[in-house]
Coordinates of N, CA, C and O in Angstrom, one line a residue:
M1 N 15.8 42.5 -9.8 CA 15.5 41.4 -10.7 C 16.6 40.4 -10.8 O 17.8 40.8 -10.9
S2 N 16.4 39.2 -10.7 CA 17.4 38.1 -10.7 C 17.6 37.7 -12.1 O 16.7 37.6 -13.0
D3 N 18.9 37.4 -12.4 CA 19.3 36.9 -13.8 C 19.6 35.4 -13.7 O 20.4 34.9 -14.4
T4 N 18.9 34.7 -12.8 CA 19.1 33.3 -12.6 C 18.5 32.5 -13.9 O 17.4 32.8 -14.2
P5 N 19.4 31.7 -14.5 CA 18.8 31.0 -15.7 C 17.8 30.0 -15.3 O 17.8 29.4 -14.2
V6 N 16.9 29.7 -16.2 CA 15.8 28.7 -16.0 C 16.4 27.4 -16.2 O 17.1 27.1 -17.2
K7 N 16.2 26.5 -15.3 CA 16.7 25.1 -15.4 C 15.8 24.3 -16.3 O 14.6 24.3 -16.2
Q8 N 16.4 23.6 -17.3 CA 15.7 22.8 -18.2 C 15.9 21.3 -17.9 O 16.9 20.9 -17.4
N9 N 14.8 20.5 -18.1 CA 15.0 19.1 -17.9 C 15.8 18.5 -19.1 O 15.7 18.9 -20.2
T10 N 16.6 17.5 -18.7 CA 17.4 16.8 -19.8 C 16.5 15.8 -20.5 O 15.4 15.5 -20.0
A11 N 17.0 15.4 -21.7 CA 16.2 14.4 -22.5 C 16.1 13.1 -21.7 O 15.1 12.4 -21.8
A12 N 17.2 12.8 -21.0 CA 17.2 11.5 -20.2 C 16.1 11.5 -19.1 O 15.4 10.6 -18.9
F13 N 16.0 12.7 -18.4 CA 15.0 12.8 -17.4 C 13.6 12.7 -18.0 O 12.7 12.1 -17.4
Y14 N 13.4 13.4 -19.1 CA 12.1 13.3 -19.8 C 11.8 11.9 -20.2 O 10.7 11.4 -20.0
G15 N 12.7 11.2 -20.8 CA 12.5 9.8 -21.2 C 12.2 8.9 -20.1 O 11.4 8.0 -20.1
Q16 N 12.9 9.1 -19.0 CA 12.7 8.3 -17.8 C 11.3 8.5 -17.2 O 10.6 7.6 -16.8
S17 N 10.8 9.8 -17.2 CA 9.5 10.1 -16.8 C 8.4 9.4 -17.6 O 7.5 8.9 -17.1
V18 N 8.6 9.5 -18.9 CA 7.6 8.9 -19.8 C 7.6 7.4 -19.7 O 6.6 6.7 -19.6
A19 N 8.8 6.8 -19.6 CA 8.9 5.3 -19.4 C 8.3 4.9 -18.1 O 7.6 3.9 -18.0
S20 N 8.5 5.6 -17.0 CA 7.9 5.3 -15.7 C 6.4 5.4 -15.7 O 5.7 4.5 -15.2
F21 N 5.9 6.5 -16.4 CA 4.5 6.6 -16.5 C 3.9 5.5 -17.3 O 2.8 4.9 -16.9
A22 N 4.5 5.1 -18.4 CA 4.0 4.0 -19.2 C 4.0 2.7 -18.5 O 3.1 1.9 -18.6
A23 N 5.1 2.4 -17.7 CA 5.2 1.2 -16.9 C 4.1 1.1 -15.9 O 3.5 0.1 -15.6
A24 N 3.8 2.3 -15.2 CA 2.8 2.3 -14.2 C 1.4 2.1 -14.8 O 0.6 1.3 -14.2
M25 N 1.1 2.7 -15.9 CA -0.2 2.5 -16.5 C -0.3 1.1 -17.0 O -1.4 0.5 -16.9
A26 N 0.7 0.5 -17.6 CA 0.7 -0.9 -18.1 C 0.4 -1.8 -16.9 O -0.4 -2.8 -17.0
A27 N 1.2 -1.6 -15.8 CA 1.0 -2.5 -14.7 C -0.4 -2.4 -14.1 O -1.0 -3.5 -13.7
T28 N -0.9 -1.2 -14.0 CA -2.3 -1.1 -13.5 C -3.3 -1.7 -14.5 O -4.2 -2.4 -14.0
A29 N -3.1 -1.5 -15.8 CA -4.1 -2.2 -16.7 C -4.0 -3.7 -16.7 O -5.0 -4.3 -16.7
I30 N -2.8 -4.2 -16.6 CA -2.6 -5.7 -16.5 C -3.3 -6.2 -15.2 O -4.0 -7.2 -15.2
G31 N -3.0 -5.5 -14.1 CA -3.6 -5.8 -12.8 C -5.1 -5.8 -12.8 O -5.8 -6.8 -12.3
I32 N -5.7 -4.8 -13.5 CA -7.2 -4.8 -13.5 C -7.7 -5.9 -14.5 O -8.7 -6.6 -14.2
Y33 N -7.0 -6.1 -15.6 CA -7.4 -7.2 -16.5 C -7.3 -8.6 -15.8 O -8.2 -9.4 -16.0
Q34 N -6.3 -8.8 -15.0 CA -6.1 -10.1 -14.4 C -7.0 -10.3 -13.1 O -7.1 -11.4 -12.6
L35 N -7.6 -9.3 -12.7 CA -8.4 -9.3 -11.5 C -9.6 -10.3 -11.7 O -10.3 -10.3 -12.7
E36 N -9.8 -11.1 -10.7 CA -10.9 -12.1 -10.7 C -12.2 -11.4 -10.2 O -12.5 -11.5 -9.0
A37 N -12.8 -10.7 -11.1 CA -14.0 -9.9 -10.8 C -14.9 -9.9 -12.0 O -14.5 -10.2 -13.1
D38 N -16.1 -9.4 -11.8 CA -17.1 -9.3 -12.9 C -16.5 -8.2 -13.9 O -15.8 -7.3 -13.4
P39 N -16.9 -8.3 -15.1 CA -16.4 -7.3 -16.1 C -16.8 -5.8 -15.7 O -16.0 -4.9 -16.0
W40 N -18.0 -5.6 -15.1 CA -18.4 -4.3 -14.8 C -17.5 -3.7 -13.7 O -17.2 -2.5 -13.7
V41 N -17.0 -4.6 -12.8 CA -16.1 -4.1 -11.7 C -14.7 -3.7 -12.4 O -14.2 -2.6 -12.0
R42 N -14.2 -4.5 -13.3 CA -13.0 -4.1 -14.0 C -13.2 -2.8 -14.8 O -12.3 -2.0 -14.8
A43 N -14.3 -2.7 -15.4 CA -14.5 -1.5 -16.2 C -14.6 -0.2 -15.3 O -14.0 0.8 -15.6
F44 N -15.2 -0.4 -14.1 CA -15.3 0.7 -13.2 C -13.9 1.1 -12.7 O -13.6 2.3 -12.6
L45 N -13.1 0.1 -12.4 CA -11.7 0.4 -11.9 C -10.9 1.0 -13.0 O -10.1 1.9 -12.8
G46 N -11.1 0.6 -14.3 CA -10.4 1.2 -15.4 C -10.8 2.7 -15.6 O -9.9 3.5 -15.8
I47 N -12.0 3.0 -15.5 CA -12.5 4.4 -15.6 C -12.0 5.2 -14.4 O -11.6 6.3 -14.6
A48 N -11.9 4.6 -13.3 CA -11.4 5.3 -12.1 C -9.9 5.6 -12.3 O -9.5 6.7 -11.9
V49 N -9.2 4.7 -12.8 CA -7.7 5.0 -13.1 C -7.6 6.1 -14.1 O -6.7 7.0 -13.9
L50 N -8.4 6.1 -15.2 CA -8.3 7.1 -16.2 C -8.6 8.5 -15.6 O -8.0 9.5 -15.9
Y51 N -9.6 8.5 -14.7 CA -10.0 9.8 -14.1 C -8.9 10.3 -13.1 O -8.6 11.5 -13.1
L52 N -8.3 9.3 -12.4 CA -7.2 9.7 -11.5 C -6.0 10.3 -12.3 O -5.4 11.3 -11.9
V53 N -5.7 9.7 -13.4 CA -4.6 10.2 -14.3 C -4.9 11.5 -14.8 O -4.0 12.4 -14.7
T54 N -6.1 11.8 -15.4 CA -6.4 13.1 -15.9 C -6.4 14.1 -14.8 O -6.0 15.3 -15.0
S55 N -6.9 13.8 -13.6 CA -6.9 14.7 -12.5 C -5.5 15.1 -12.1 O -5.2 16.2 -11.7
A56 N -4.6 14.1 -12.1 CA -3.2 14.3 -11.7 C -2.6 15.3 -12.7 O -1.8 16.2 -12.3
F57 N -2.8 15.1 -14.0 CA -2.3 16.0 -15.0 C -2.8 17.4 -14.8 O -2.1 18.4 -14.9
T58 N -4.1 17.5 -14.6 CA -4.7 18.8 -14.4 C -4.1 19.5 -13.2 O -3.8 20.7 -13.2
L59 N -4.0 18.8 -12.1 CA -3.4 19.4 -10.9 C -2.0 19.8 -11.1 O -1.6 20.9 -10.7
A60 N -1.2 19.0 -11.8 CA 0.2 19.4 -12.1 C 0.2 20.7 -12.9 O 1.1 21.5 -12.7
K61 N -0.7 20.8 -13.9 CA -0.7 22.0 -14.7 C -1.1 23.2 -13.9 O -0.5 24.3 -14.1
V62 N -2.1 23.1 -13.1 CA -2.5 24.2 -12.3 C -1.4 24.7 -11.3 O -1.2 25.9 -11.2
I63 N -0.7 23.7 -10.7 CA 0.4 24.1 -9.8 C 1.5 24.8 -10.6 O 2.0 25.8 -10.2
R64 N 1.8 24.2 -11.8 CA 2.9 24.8 -12.6 C 2.5 26.2 -13.1 O 3.3 27.2 -13.0
D65 N 1.2 26.4 -13.5 CA 0.7 27.7 -13.9 C 0.8 28.7 -12.8 O 1.1 29.9 -13.0
R66 N 0.4 28.3 -11.6 CA 0.4 29.2 -10.4 C 1.8 29.6 -10.1 O 2.1 30.8 -9.8
Q67 N 2.8 28.7 -10.2 CA 4.2 29.0 -9.9 C 4.7 29.9 -11.0 O 5.4 30.8 -10.7
D68 N 4.4 29.7 -12.3 CA 4.8 30.5 -13.3 C 4.3 31.9 -13.2 O 5.0 32.9 -13.4
A69 N 3.1 32.1 -12.8 CA 2.4 33.4 -12.6 C 3.1 34.1 -11.4 O 3.2 35.4 -11.5
S70 N 3.5 33.4 -10.4 CA 4.1 34.1 -9.3 C 5.6 34.5 -9.6 O 6.1 35.4 -8.9
T71 N 6.2 33.9 -10.6 CA 7.6 34.3 -10.9 C 7.7 35.1 -12.2 O 8.7 35.6 -12.5
A72 N 6.6 35.3 -12.9 CA 6.6 36.0 -14.1 C 6.7 37.5 -13.8 O 6.1 38.0 -12.8
H73 N 7.3 38.2 -14.7 CA 7.4 39.7 -14.6 C 6.7 40.3 -15.8 O 6.8 39.8 -16.9
S74 N 6.1 41.4 -15.5 CA 5.4 42.2 -16.6 C 6.4 43.3 -17.1 O 6.9 44.1 -16.3
Y75 N 6.6 43.2 -18.4 CA 7.5 44.2 -19.0 C 6.7 45.1 -19.9 O 5.8 44.7 -20.6
G76 N 7.0 46.4 -19.8 CA 6.4 47.4 -20.7 C 6.9 47.2 -22.1 O 7.9 46.5 -22.4
P77 N 6.3 48.0 -23.1 CA 6.7 47.8 -24.5 C 8.1 48.4 -24.7 O 8.7 48.0 -25.8
F78 N 8.7 49.2 -23.9 CA 10.0 49.8 -24.1 C 11.1 49.3 -23.2 O 12.2 49.8 -23.2
E79 N 10.8 48.3 -22.4 CA 11.8 47.7 -21.5 C 12.4 46.5 -22.1 O 11.8 45.7 -22.9
K80 N 13.7 46.3 -21.8 CA 14.4 45.1 -22.3 C 14.0 43.8 -21.5 O 13.7 43.9 -20.3
L81 N 14.0 42.7 -22.2 CA 13.7 41.5 -21.5 C 14.9 41.0 -20.7 O 16.0 41.1 -21.0

């Protein structure tokens, strides 16, 4: 068994990730809003972007969970962690 410590993300990395995501969503929303198209076309594109974002979050969670499951160890009730 390896005693390698788990790497944690820094607050700066987390903040940069959130800011980047917010900027990308804002730019996409502004782009769709400024698009010279019928309102139903803009609404369709907006829903498509929301679907893409939720799918990306779900995919990231599934990949993370699969990776966690492959590295997790099962300990009995009398074993040390």
